[in-house]
Amino acid sequence: MSPNRHGTLTRKSAQTCRSASFVGSPLFRQTNKELARRGLDFLDLDPRDPELLEMVTTRLSPLDESEVVQAQRAGECLVRDLFGRIGAMRVQMPLDPDLADVIHSDPEQARAEEGPGGEELIADGMEAVTA
């Protein structure tokens, strides 16, 4: 994978990188119950199960805790591995501040910051990652 001619990582190349390097299907906290149900269904879990729905909407990376606890529990999710097993996982934030900015990006912000040629910029000036 390489950045475009401007040295920027676009959404298409980021998706290619993500699918090549991440094994499994994660479901992070969803405050919207319908999105939580769809995520549970995607993991082949019962989207009508009230305990699972509560877990995804309130107990993963909880918002009603102190800032310290929120920071400690950020990145919690359910994940299905390649063998079909479901478990809890926590994604650590990268030490690289540019990558951390990408992870904390906002879809509305990204639409407002389209790159050259209509490609959405994900991160500017990043070096290419080759497989």
Short mmCIF file of N, CA, C and O in Angstrom, two decimals:
data_model
loop_
_atom_site.label_atom_id
_atom_site.label_comp_id
_atom_site.label_asym_id
_atom_site.label_seq_id
_atom_site.Cartn_x
_atom_site.Cartn_y
_atom_site.Cartn_z
N MET A 1 0.85 -1.17 0.00
CA MET A 1 0.00 0.00 0.00
C MET A 1 0.89 1.23 0.00
O MET A 1 1.91 1.27 0.64
N SER A 2 0.48 2.23 -0.71
CA SER A 2 1.24 3.46 -0.71
C SER A 2 0.29 4.64 -0.68
O SER A 2 -0.84 4.55 -1.11
N PRO A 3 0.77 5.77 -0.15
CA PRO A 3 -0.07 6.95 -0.16
C PRO A 3 -0.23 7.46 -1.58
O PRO A 3 0.49 7.07 -2.49
N ASN A 4 -1.20 8.37 -1.79
CA ASN A 4 -1.38 8.93 -3.12
C ASN A 4 -0.21 9.86 -3.46
O ASN A 4 0.71 10.03 -2.67
N ARG A 5 -0.26 10.48 -4.61
CA ARG A 5 0.87 11.29 -5.07
C ARG A 5 1.17 12.47 -4.17
O ARG A 5 2.24 13.06 -4.24
N HIS A 6 0.25 12.82 -3.28
CA HIS A 6 0.44 13.95 -2.37
C HIS A 6 1.02 13.50 -1.03
O HIS A 6 1.19 14.30 -0.13
N GLY A 7 1.30 12.20 -0.88
CA GLY A 7 1.85 11.68 0.36
C GLY A 7 0.81 11.54 1.46
O GLY A 7 1.14 11.51 2.63
N THR A 8 -0.47 11.44 1.09
CA THR A 8 -1.52 11.33 2.09
C THR A 8 -2.14 9.94 2.06
O THR A 8 -2.19 9.29 1.02
N LEU A 9 -2.60 9.50 3.20
CA LEU A 9 -3.27 8.22 3.33
C LEU A 9 -4.76 8.48 3.15
O LEU A 9 -5.35 9.30 3.86
N THR A 10 -5.39 7.85 2.18
CA THR A 10 -6.81 8.07 1.92
C THR A 10 -7.63 6.98 2.58
O THR A 10 -7.11 5.97 3.03
N ARG A 11 -8.96 7.19 2.65
CA ARG A 11 -9.85 6.22 3.27
C ARG A 11 -9.71 4.86 2.59
O ARG A 11 -9.65 3.83 3.24
N LYS A 12 -9.63 4.82 1.25
CA LYS A 12 -9.53 3.55 0.54
C LYS A 12 -8.26 2.80 0.94
O LYS A 12 -8.30 1.61 1.23
N SER A 13 -7.13 3.49 1.00
CA SER A 13 -5.89 2.80 1.36
C SER A 13 -5.89 2.43 2.84
O SER A 13 -5.34 1.40 3.23
N ALA A 14 -6.54 3.21 3.69
CA ALA A 14 -6.63 2.87 5.11
C ALA A 14 -7.48 1.62 5.30
O ALA A 14 -7.16 0.76 6.12
N GLN A 15 -8.58 1.49 4.54
CA GLN A 15 -9.42 0.31 4.65
C GLN A 15 -8.66 -0.93 4.19
O GLN A 15 -8.76 -1.99 4.78
N THR A 16 -7.87 -0.78 3.13
CA THR A 16 -7.06 -1.90 2.66
C THR A 16 -6.08 -2.32 3.73
O THR A 16 -5.93 -3.51 4.02
N CYS A 17 -5.43 -1.37 4.37
CA CYS A 17 -4.46 -1.65 5.42
C CYS A 17 -5.15 -2.31 6.60
O CYS A 17 -4.68 -3.30 7.14
N ARG A 18 -6.31 -1.77 7.01
CA ARG A 18 -7.03 -2.31 8.16
C ARG A 18 -7.46 -3.75 7.91
O ARG A 18 -7.28 -4.60 8.74
N SER A 19 -7.99 -4.03 6.72
CA SER A 19 -8.47 -5.38 6.47
C SER A 19 -7.32 -6.37 6.37
O SER A 19 -7.48 -7.54 6.67
N ALA A 20 -6.15 -5.90 5.96
CA ALA A 20 -5.00 -6.79 5.84
C ALA A 20 -4.35 -7.07 7.19
O ALA A 20 -3.74 -8.10 7.38
N SER A 21 -4.48 -6.14 8.15
CA SER A 21 -3.74 -6.30 9.38
C SER A 21 -4.60 -6.68 10.59
O SER A 21 -4.08 -7.15 11.58
N PHE A 22 -5.92 -6.50 10.54
CA PHE A 22 -6.76 -6.80 11.69
C PHE A 22 -7.51 -8.09 11.44
O PHE A 22 -8.15 -8.26 10.43
N VAL A 23 -7.42 -9.00 12.36
CA VAL A 23 -8.09 -10.28 12.24
C VAL A 23 -9.25 -10.29 13.22
O VAL A 23 -9.05 -10.18 14.42
N GLY A 24 -10.46 -10.41 12.75
CA GLY A 24 -11.62 -10.45 13.61
C GLY A 24 -12.59 -9.33 13.30
O GLY A 24 -12.32 -8.47 12.48
N SER A 25 -13.73 -9.37 13.95
CA SER A 25 -14.79 -8.38 13.74
C SER A 25 -15.15 -7.75 15.07
O SER A 25 -15.78 -8.38 15.90
N PRO A 26 -14.74 -6.48 15.30
CA PRO A 26 -15.02 -5.85 16.58
C PRO A 26 -16.37 -5.12 16.61
O PRO A 26 -16.87 -4.67 15.59
N LEU A 27 -16.95 -5.03 17.79
CA LEU A 27 -18.14 -4.22 18.03
C LEU A 27 -17.85 -3.34 19.23
O LEU A 27 -17.76 -3.83 20.36
N PHE A 28 -17.69 -2.05 18.99
CA PHE A 28 -17.42 -1.08 20.05
C PHE A 28 -18.75 -0.57 20.60
O PHE A 28 -19.82 -0.81 20.04
N ARG A 29 -18.68 0.19 21.71
CA ARG A 29 -19.89 0.74 22.33
C ARG A 29 -20.69 1.54 21.31
O ARG A 29 -20.15 2.28 20.51
N GLN A 30 -21.98 1.35 21.34
CA GLN A 30 -22.90 2.11 20.51
C GLN A 30 -23.95 2.73 21.44
O GLN A 30 -24.57 2.02 22.22
N THR A 31 -24.13 4.03 21.36
CA THR A 31 -25.17 4.65 22.18
C THR A 31 -26.54 4.50 21.53
O THR A 31 -27.56 4.57 22.20
N ASN A 32 -26.56 4.26 20.24
CA ASN A 32 -27.81 4.06 19.50
C ASN A 32 -28.17 2.58 19.57
O ASN A 32 -27.41 1.73 19.12
N LYS A 33 -29.34 2.27 20.11
CA LYS A 33 -29.73 0.86 20.31
C LYS A 33 -29.90 0.12 18.99
O LYS A 33 -29.58 -1.07 18.91
N GLU A 34 -30.38 0.78 17.96
CA GLU A 34 -30.53 0.11 16.67
C GLU A 34 -29.17 -0.28 16.09
O GLU A 34 -28.99 -1.37 15.57
N LEU A 35 -28.19 0.63 16.20
CA LEU A 35 -26.84 0.30 15.74
C LEU A 35 -26.23 -0.83 16.58
O LEU A 35 -25.53 -1.70 16.06
N ALA A 36 -26.52 -0.82 17.87
CA ALA A 36 -26.04 -1.90 18.74
C ALA A 36 -26.65 -3.23 18.32
O ALA A 36 -25.94 -4.25 18.24
N ARG A 37 -27.95 -3.24 18.01
CA ARG A 37 -28.60 -4.48 17.56
C ARG A 37 -27.98 -4.97 16.25
O ARG A 37 -27.74 -6.17 16.08
N ARG A 38 -27.75 -4.06 15.33
CA ARG A 38 -27.15 -4.44 14.05
C ARG A 38 -25.74 -5.00 14.25
O ARG A 38 -25.36 -5.96 13.59
N GLY A 39 -24.98 -4.41 15.18
CA GLY A 39 -23.64 -4.90 15.47
C GLY A 39 -23.68 -6.29 16.08
O GLY A 39 -22.87 -7.16 15.73
N LEU A 40 -24.60 -6.51 17.01
CA LEU A 40 -24.75 -7.84 17.61
C LEU A 40 -25.13 -8.87 16.55
O LEU A 40 -24.59 -9.98 16.52
N ASP A 41 -26.05 -8.50 15.67
CA ASP A 41 -26.46 -9.39 14.60
C ASP A 41 -25.28 -9.70 13.69
O ASP A 41 -25.09 -10.85 13.25
N PHE A 42 -24.44 -8.70 13.40
CA PHE A 42 -23.25 -8.89 12.57
C PHE A 42 -22.31 -9.92 13.19
O PHE A 42 -21.67 -10.70 12.48
N LEU A 43 -22.24 -9.95 14.52
CA LEU A 43 -21.40 -10.92 15.23
C LEU A 43 -22.11 -12.26 15.43
O LEU A 43 -21.59 -13.13 16.11
N ASP A 44 -23.29 -12.41 14.82
CA ASP A 44 -24.11 -13.62 14.99
C ASP A 44 -24.53 -13.83 16.43
O ASP A 44 -24.65 -14.97 16.90
N LEU A 45 -24.77 -12.74 17.15
CA LEU A 45 -25.32 -12.80 18.50
C LEU A 45 -26.77 -12.34 18.43
O LEU A 45 -27.18 -11.66 17.49
N ASP A 46 -27.56 -12.69 19.42
CA ASP A 46 -28.98 -12.36 19.42
C ASP A 46 -29.17 -10.86 19.67
O ASP A 46 -28.91 -10.38 20.78
N PRO A 47 -29.62 -10.12 18.67
CA PRO A 47 -29.80 -8.67 18.83
C PRO A 47 -30.96 -8.30 19.76
O PRO A 47 -31.09 -7.15 20.15
N ARG A 48 -31.78 -9.29 20.14
CA ARG A 48 -32.90 -9.02 21.05
C ARG A 48 -32.56 -9.33 22.50
O ARG A 48 -33.36 -9.08 23.39
N ASP A 49 -31.36 -9.86 22.75
CA ASP A 49 -30.95 -10.21 24.11
C ASP A 49 -30.73 -8.92 24.90
O ASP A 49 -29.82 -8.15 24.60
N PRO A 50 -31.53 -8.67 25.95
CA PRO A 50 -31.42 -7.41 26.69
C PRO A 50 -30.07 -7.23 27.39
O PRO A 50 -29.57 -6.11 27.50
N GLU A 51 -29.47 -8.33 27.87
CA GLU A 51 -28.17 -8.21 28.54
C GLU A 51 -27.07 -7.83 27.56
O GLU A 51 -26.21 -6.99 27.87
N LEU A 52 -27.07 -8.44 26.37
CA LEU A 52 -26.07 -8.07 25.36
C LEU A 52 -26.27 -6.64 24.90
O LEU A 52 -25.31 -5.88 24.72
N LEU A 53 -27.53 -6.24 24.71
CA LEU A 53 -27.82 -4.87 24.29
C LEU A 53 -27.34 -3.87 25.33
O LEU A 53 -26.74 -2.85 24.99
N GLU A 54 -27.57 -4.18 26.61
CA GLU A 54 -27.10 -3.29 27.67
C GLU A 54 -25.57 -3.23 27.69
O GLU A 54 -24.99 -2.16 27.88
N MET A 55 -24.93 -4.38 27.49
CA MET A 55 -23.47 -4.39 27.48
C MET A 55 -22.92 -3.46 26.40
O MET A 55 -22.03 -2.66 26.65
N VAL A 56 -23.47 -3.57 25.19
CA VAL A 56 -22.94 -2.79 24.07
C VAL A 56 -23.29 -1.30 24.21
O VAL A 56 -22.49 -0.45 23.83
N THR A 57 -24.43 -0.98 24.79
CA THR A 57 -24.85 0.42 24.87
C THR A 57 -24.37 1.14 26.12
O THR A 57 -24.28 2.37 26.12
N THR A 58 -24.02 0.40 27.19
CA THR A 58 -23.64 1.10 28.42
C THR A 58 -22.37 0.60 29.09
O THR A 58 -21.67 1.37 29.73
N ARG A 59 -22.06 -0.70 28.99
CA ARG A 59 -20.95 -1.23 29.77
C ARG A 59 -19.61 -1.26 29.04
O ARG A 59 -18.57 -1.35 29.68
N LEU A 60 -19.60 -1.24 27.72
CA LEU A 60 -18.33 -1.15 26.99
C LEU A 60 -17.87 0.30 27.01
O LEU A 60 -18.64 1.19 26.64
N SER A 61 -16.66 0.55 27.43
CA SER A 61 -16.14 1.93 27.51
C SER A 61 -17.20 2.89 28.05
O SER A 61 -17.65 3.79 27.37
N PRO A 62 -17.62 2.70 29.31
CA PRO A 62 -18.75 3.45 29.86
C PRO A 62 -18.53 4.96 29.88
O PRO A 62 -17.43 5.43 30.14
N LEU A 63 -19.61 5.68 29.59
CA LEU A 63 -19.56 7.15 29.57
C LEU A 63 -19.94 7.76 30.91
O LEU A 63 -19.70 8.94 31.14
N ASP A 64 -20.55 6.97 31.81
CA ASP A 64 -21.02 7.51 33.09
C ASP A 64 -20.02 7.33 34.22
O ASP A 64 -20.39 7.34 35.38
N GLU A 65 -18.76 7.17 33.88
CA GLU A 65 -17.69 7.03 34.87
C GLU A 65 -16.83 8.29 34.88
O GLU A 65 -16.96 9.15 34.01
N SER A 66 -15.92 8.37 35.84
CA SER A 66 -15.01 9.51 35.91
C SER A 66 -14.12 9.54 34.67
O SER A 66 -13.97 8.53 33.97
N GLU A 67 -13.49 10.68 34.41
CA GLU A 67 -12.60 10.80 33.25
C GLU A 67 -11.45 9.81 33.34
O GLU A 67 -11.01 9.26 32.32
N VAL A 68 -10.96 9.56 34.54
CA VAL A 68 -9.86 8.61 34.73
C VAL A 68 -10.30 7.21 34.31
O VAL A 68 -9.60 6.52 33.56
N VAL A 69 -11.47 6.78 34.78
CA VAL A 69 -11.97 5.44 34.45
C VAL A 69 -12.29 5.36 32.96
O VAL A 69 -11.99 4.35 32.31
N GLN A 70 -12.87 6.43 32.41
CA GLN A 70 -13.15 6.43 30.97
C GLN A 70 -11.87 6.24 30.17
O GLN A 70 -11.84 5.47 29.20
N ALA A 71 -10.81 6.93 30.56
CA ALA A 71 -9.53 6.81 29.86
C ALA A 71 -8.96 5.40 29.99
O ALA A 71 -8.41 4.84 29.03
N GLN A 72 -9.12 4.80 31.17
CA GLN A 72 -8.61 3.44 31.39
C GLN A 72 -9.39 2.40 30.61
O GLN A 72 -8.85 1.36 30.24
N ARG A 73 -10.66 2.66 30.35
CA ARG A 73 -11.52 1.66 29.70
C ARG A 73 -11.81 2.00 28.24
O ARG A 73 -12.57 1.29 27.58
N ALA A 74 -11.19 3.03 27.72
CA ALA A 74 -11.40 3.40 26.31
C ALA A 74 -10.94 2.26 25.42
O ALA A 74 -9.95 1.59 25.70
N GLY A 75 -11.67 2.02 24.35
CA GLY A 75 -11.29 1.00 23.38
C GLY A 75 -11.83 -0.39 23.65
O GLY A 75 -11.48 -1.34 22.96
N GLU A 76 -12.72 -0.53 24.64
CA GLU A 76 -13.31 -1.84 24.92
C GLU A 76 -14.29 -2.23 23.81
O GLU A 76 -15.02 -1.39 23.28
N CYS A 77 -14.29 -3.50 23.46
CA CYS A 77 -15.21 -3.98 22.43
C CYS A 77 -15.43 -5.47 22.57
O CYS A 77 -14.72 -6.15 23.31
N LEU A 78 -16.42 -5.96 21.86
CA LEU A 78 -16.61 -7.40 21.68
C LEU A 78 -15.98 -7.73 20.34
O LEU A 78 -16.02 -6.93 19.41
N VAL A 79 -15.42 -8.93 20.23
CA VAL A 79 -14.78 -9.30 18.97
C VAL A 79 -15.03 -10.78 18.69
O VAL A 79 -15.09 -11.59 19.61
N ARG A 80 -15.23 -11.06 17.41
CA ARG A 80 -15.34 -12.45 16.95
C ARG A 80 -14.03 -12.78 16.24
O ARG A 80 -13.63 -12.08 15.32
N ASP A 81 -13.37 -13.83 16.67
CA ASP A 81 -12.10 -14.19 16.03
C ASP A 81 -12.35 -15.09 14.81
O ASP A 81 -13.49 -15.39 14.46
N LEU A 82 -11.27 -15.50 14.18
CA LEU A 82 -11.39 -16.31 12.97
C LEU A 82 -12.01 -17.68 13.21
O LEU A 82 -12.47 -18.34 12.28
N PHE A 83 -12.03 -18.12 14.46
CA PHE A 83 -12.62 -19.41 14.80
C PHE A 83 -14.08 -19.27 15.24
O PHE A 83 -14.70 -20.24 15.65
N GLY A 84 -14.61 -18.04 15.20
CA GLY A 84 -16.00 -17.80 15.56
C GLY A 84 -16.25 -17.57 17.03
O GLY A 84 -17.39 -17.45 17.47
N ARG A 85 -15.17 -17.50 17.82
CA ARG A 85 -15.33 -17.28 19.26
C ARG A 85 -15.54 -15.80 19.53
O ARG A 85 -14.95 -14.95 18.89
N ILE A 86 -16.39 -15.49 20.51
CA ILE A 86 -16.67 -14.11 20.91
C ILE A 86 -15.97 -13.85 22.23
O ILE A 86 -16.01 -14.67 23.15
N GLY A 87 -15.34 -12.69 22.34
CA GLY A 87 -14.69 -12.32 23.59
C GLY A 87 -14.60 -10.81 23.71
O GLY A 87 -14.92 -10.08 22.78
N ALA A 88 -14.18 -10.37 24.87
CA ALA A 88 -13.97 -8.94 25.11
C ALA A 88 -12.52 -8.60 24.76
O ALA A 88 -11.62 -9.44 24.93
N MET A 89 -12.32 -7.40 24.27
CA MET A 89 -10.99 -6.97 23.89
C MET A 89 -10.88 -5.47 24.17
O MET A 89 -11.88 -4.77 24.22
N ARG A 90 -9.68 -5.01 24.36
CA ARG A 90 -9.43 -3.58 24.53
C ARG A 90 -8.36 -3.18 23.54
O ARG A 90 -7.28 -3.75 23.50
N VAL A 91 -8.66 -2.18 22.74
CA VAL A 91 -7.72 -1.67 21.75
C VAL A 91 -6.93 -0.54 22.39
O VAL A 91 -7.51 0.41 22.92
N GLN A 92 -5.61 -0.66 22.37
CA GLN A 92 -4.74 0.38 22.93
C GLN A 92 -4.53 1.49 21.91
O GLN A 92 -4.41 1.23 20.72
N MET A 93 -4.44 2.70 22.39
CA MET A 93 -4.16 3.83 21.51
C MET A 93 -2.69 3.79 21.09
O MET A 93 -1.83 3.46 21.90
N PRO A 94 -2.41 4.12 19.83
CA PRO A 94 -1.01 4.13 19.39
C PRO A 94 -0.24 5.28 20.03
O PRO A 94 -0.82 6.31 20.38
N LEU A 95 1.06 5.08 20.19
CA LEU A 95 1.89 6.13 20.76
C LEU A 95 2.14 7.26 19.77
O LEU A 95 2.42 8.39 20.17
N ASP A 96 2.02 6.97 18.47
CA ASP A 96 2.21 7.98 17.43
C ASP A 96 1.02 8.96 17.47
O ASP A 96 -0.12 8.56 17.24
N PRO A 97 1.26 10.26 17.75
CA PRO A 97 0.15 11.21 17.85
C PRO A 97 -0.63 11.37 16.54
O PRO A 97 -1.83 11.62 16.58
N ASP A 98 0.02 11.21 15.39
CA ASP A 98 -0.70 11.32 14.11
C ASP A 98 -1.71 10.18 13.97
O ASP A 98 -2.84 10.40 13.51
N LEU A 99 -1.32 8.98 14.34
CA LEU A 99 -2.25 7.86 14.28
C LEU A 99 -3.37 8.01 15.30
O LEU A 99 -4.52 7.67 15.03
N ALA A 100 -3.06 8.50 16.48
CA ALA A 100 -4.09 8.74 17.49
C ALA A 100 -5.11 9.75 16.99
O ALA A 100 -6.31 9.59 17.22
N ASP A 101 -4.66 10.78 16.27
CA ASP A 101 -5.58 11.76 15.69
C ASP A 101 -6.52 11.11 14.69
O ASP A 101 -7.71 11.44 14.62
N VAL A 102 -6.01 10.18 13.89
CA VAL A 102 -6.84 9.49 12.91
C VAL A 102 -7.92 8.67 13.61
O VAL A 102 -9.07 8.67 13.21
N ILE A 103 -7.54 7.98 14.67
CA ILE A 103 -8.49 7.16 15.40
C ILE A 103 -9.59 8.01 16.02
O ILE A 103 -10.75 7.62 16.07
N HIS A 104 -9.25 9.19 16.48
CA HIS A 104 -10.24 10.08 17.09
C HIS A 104 -10.91 10.99 16.07
O HIS A 104 -11.52 11.99 16.44
N SER A 105 -10.83 10.63 14.81
CA SER A 105 -11.42 11.48 13.78
C SER A 105 -12.94 11.44 13.84
O SER A 105 -13.54 10.54 14.42
N ASP A 106 -13.55 12.41 13.21
CA ASP A 106 -14.99 12.57 13.18
C ASP A 106 -15.43 12.49 11.72
O ASP A 106 -14.90 13.20 10.89
N PRO A 107 -16.41 11.63 11.38
CA PRO A 107 -16.83 11.52 9.98
C PRO A 107 -17.28 12.85 9.38
O PRO A 107 -17.00 13.13 8.22
N GLU A 108 -17.95 13.68 10.17
CA GLU A 108 -18.38 14.99 9.66
C GLU A 108 -17.18 15.87 9.36
O GLU A 108 -17.13 16.57 8.36
N GLN A 109 -16.18 15.83 10.23
CA GLN A 109 -14.96 16.60 10.02
C GLN A 109 -14.24 16.11 8.77
O GLN A 109 -13.75 16.89 7.97
N ALA A 110 -14.19 14.78 8.59
CA ALA A 110 -13.50 14.21 7.44
C ALA A 110 -14.16 14.63 6.14
O ALA A 110 -13.48 14.91 5.16
N ARG A 111 -15.49 14.68 6.10
CA ARG A 111 -16.19 15.11 4.89
C ARG A 111 -15.84 16.55 4.54
O ARG A 111 -15.76 16.92 3.39
N ALA A 112 -15.66 17.37 5.58
CA ALA A 112 -15.33 18.78 5.35
C ALA A 112 -13.90 18.97 4.88
O ALA A 112 -13.55 19.99 4.32
N GLU A 113 -13.06 17.96 5.11
CA GLU A 113 -11.64 18.07 4.76
C GLU A 113 -11.27 17.11 3.65
O GLU A 113 -10.34 16.33 3.76
N GLU A 114 -11.99 17.16 2.54
CA GLU A 114 -11.68 16.27 1.43
C GLU A 114 -10.36 16.67 0.79
O GLU A 114 -10.03 17.84 0.69
N GLY A 115 -9.65 15.68 0.37
CA GLY A 115 -8.34 15.90 -0.22
C GLY A 115 -8.42 16.19 -1.71
O GLY A 115 -9.50 16.27 -2.29
N PRO A 116 -7.25 16.33 -2.34
CA PRO A 116 -7.17 16.58 -3.77
C PRO A 116 -7.86 15.47 -4.55
O PRO A 116 -7.75 14.30 -4.21
N GLY A 117 -8.59 15.85 -5.57
CA GLY A 117 -9.25 14.85 -6.41
C GLY A 117 -10.46 14.23 -5.75
O GLY A 117 -10.95 13.20 -6.17
N GLY A 118 -10.98 14.84 -4.67
CA GLY A 118 -12.17 14.33 -4.01
C GLY A 118 -11.90 13.18 -3.05
O GLY A 118 -12.81 12.65 -2.47
N GLU A 119 -10.63 12.78 -2.86
CA GLU A 119 -10.33 11.72 -1.92
C GLU A 119 -10.32 12.28 -0.51
O GLU A 119 -9.79 13.35 -0.26
N GLU A 120 -10.91 11.55 0.40
CA GLU A 120 -10.97 11.98 1.78
C GLU A 120 -9.62 11.75 2.45
O GLU A 120 -9.07 10.65 2.41
N LEU A 121 -9.06 12.79 3.07
CA LEU A 121 -7.78 12.64 3.74
C LEU A 121 -7.96 11.98 5.09
O LEU A 121 -8.85 12.33 5.85
N ILE A 122 -7.14 11.01 5.39
CA ILE A 122 -7.15 10.37 6.68
C ILE A 122 -5.99 10.90 7.51
O ILE A 122 -6.15 11.28 8.64
N ALA A 123 -4.82 10.91 6.96
CA ALA A 123 -3.66 11.46 7.65
C ALA A 123 -2.73 12.03 6.59
O ALA A 123 -2.55 11.44 5.52
N ASP A 124 -2.16 13.17 6.85
CA ASP A 124 -1.30 13.84 5.88
C ASP A 124 0.15 13.59 6.22
O ASP A 124 0.55 13.62 7.37
N GLY A 125 0.95 13.34 5.18
CA GLY A 125 2.38 13.21 5.35
C GLY A 125 2.84 11.90 5.96
O GLY A 125 3.96 11.80 6.44
N MET A 126 2.01 10.87 5.96
CA MET A 126 2.40 9.59 6.53
C MET A 126 3.21 8.80 5.51
O MET A 126 2.97 8.89 4.32
N GLU A 127 4.16 8.04 5.98
CA GLU A 127 4.95 7.21 5.10
C GLU A 127 4.16 5.98 4.70
O GLU A 127 3.27 5.53 5.42
N ALA A 128 4.51 5.41 3.57
CA ALA A 128 3.81 4.23 3.06
C ALA A 128 4.12 3.02 3.93
O ALA A 128 5.21 2.87 4.45
N VAL A 129 3.12 2.17 4.07
CA VAL A 129 3.29 0.90 4.76
C VAL A 129 3.17 -0.18 3.69
O VAL A 129 2.19 -0.22 2.96
N THR A 130 4.16 -1.04 3.57
CA THR A 130 4.09 -2.09 2.56
C THR A 130 3.98 -3.43 3.23
O THR A 130 4.50 -3.65 4.31
N ALA A 131 3.24 -4.30 2.58
CA ALA A 131 3.05 -5.65 3.15
C ALA A 131 4.06 -6.60 2.56
O ALA A 131 4.58 -6.45 1.53
#
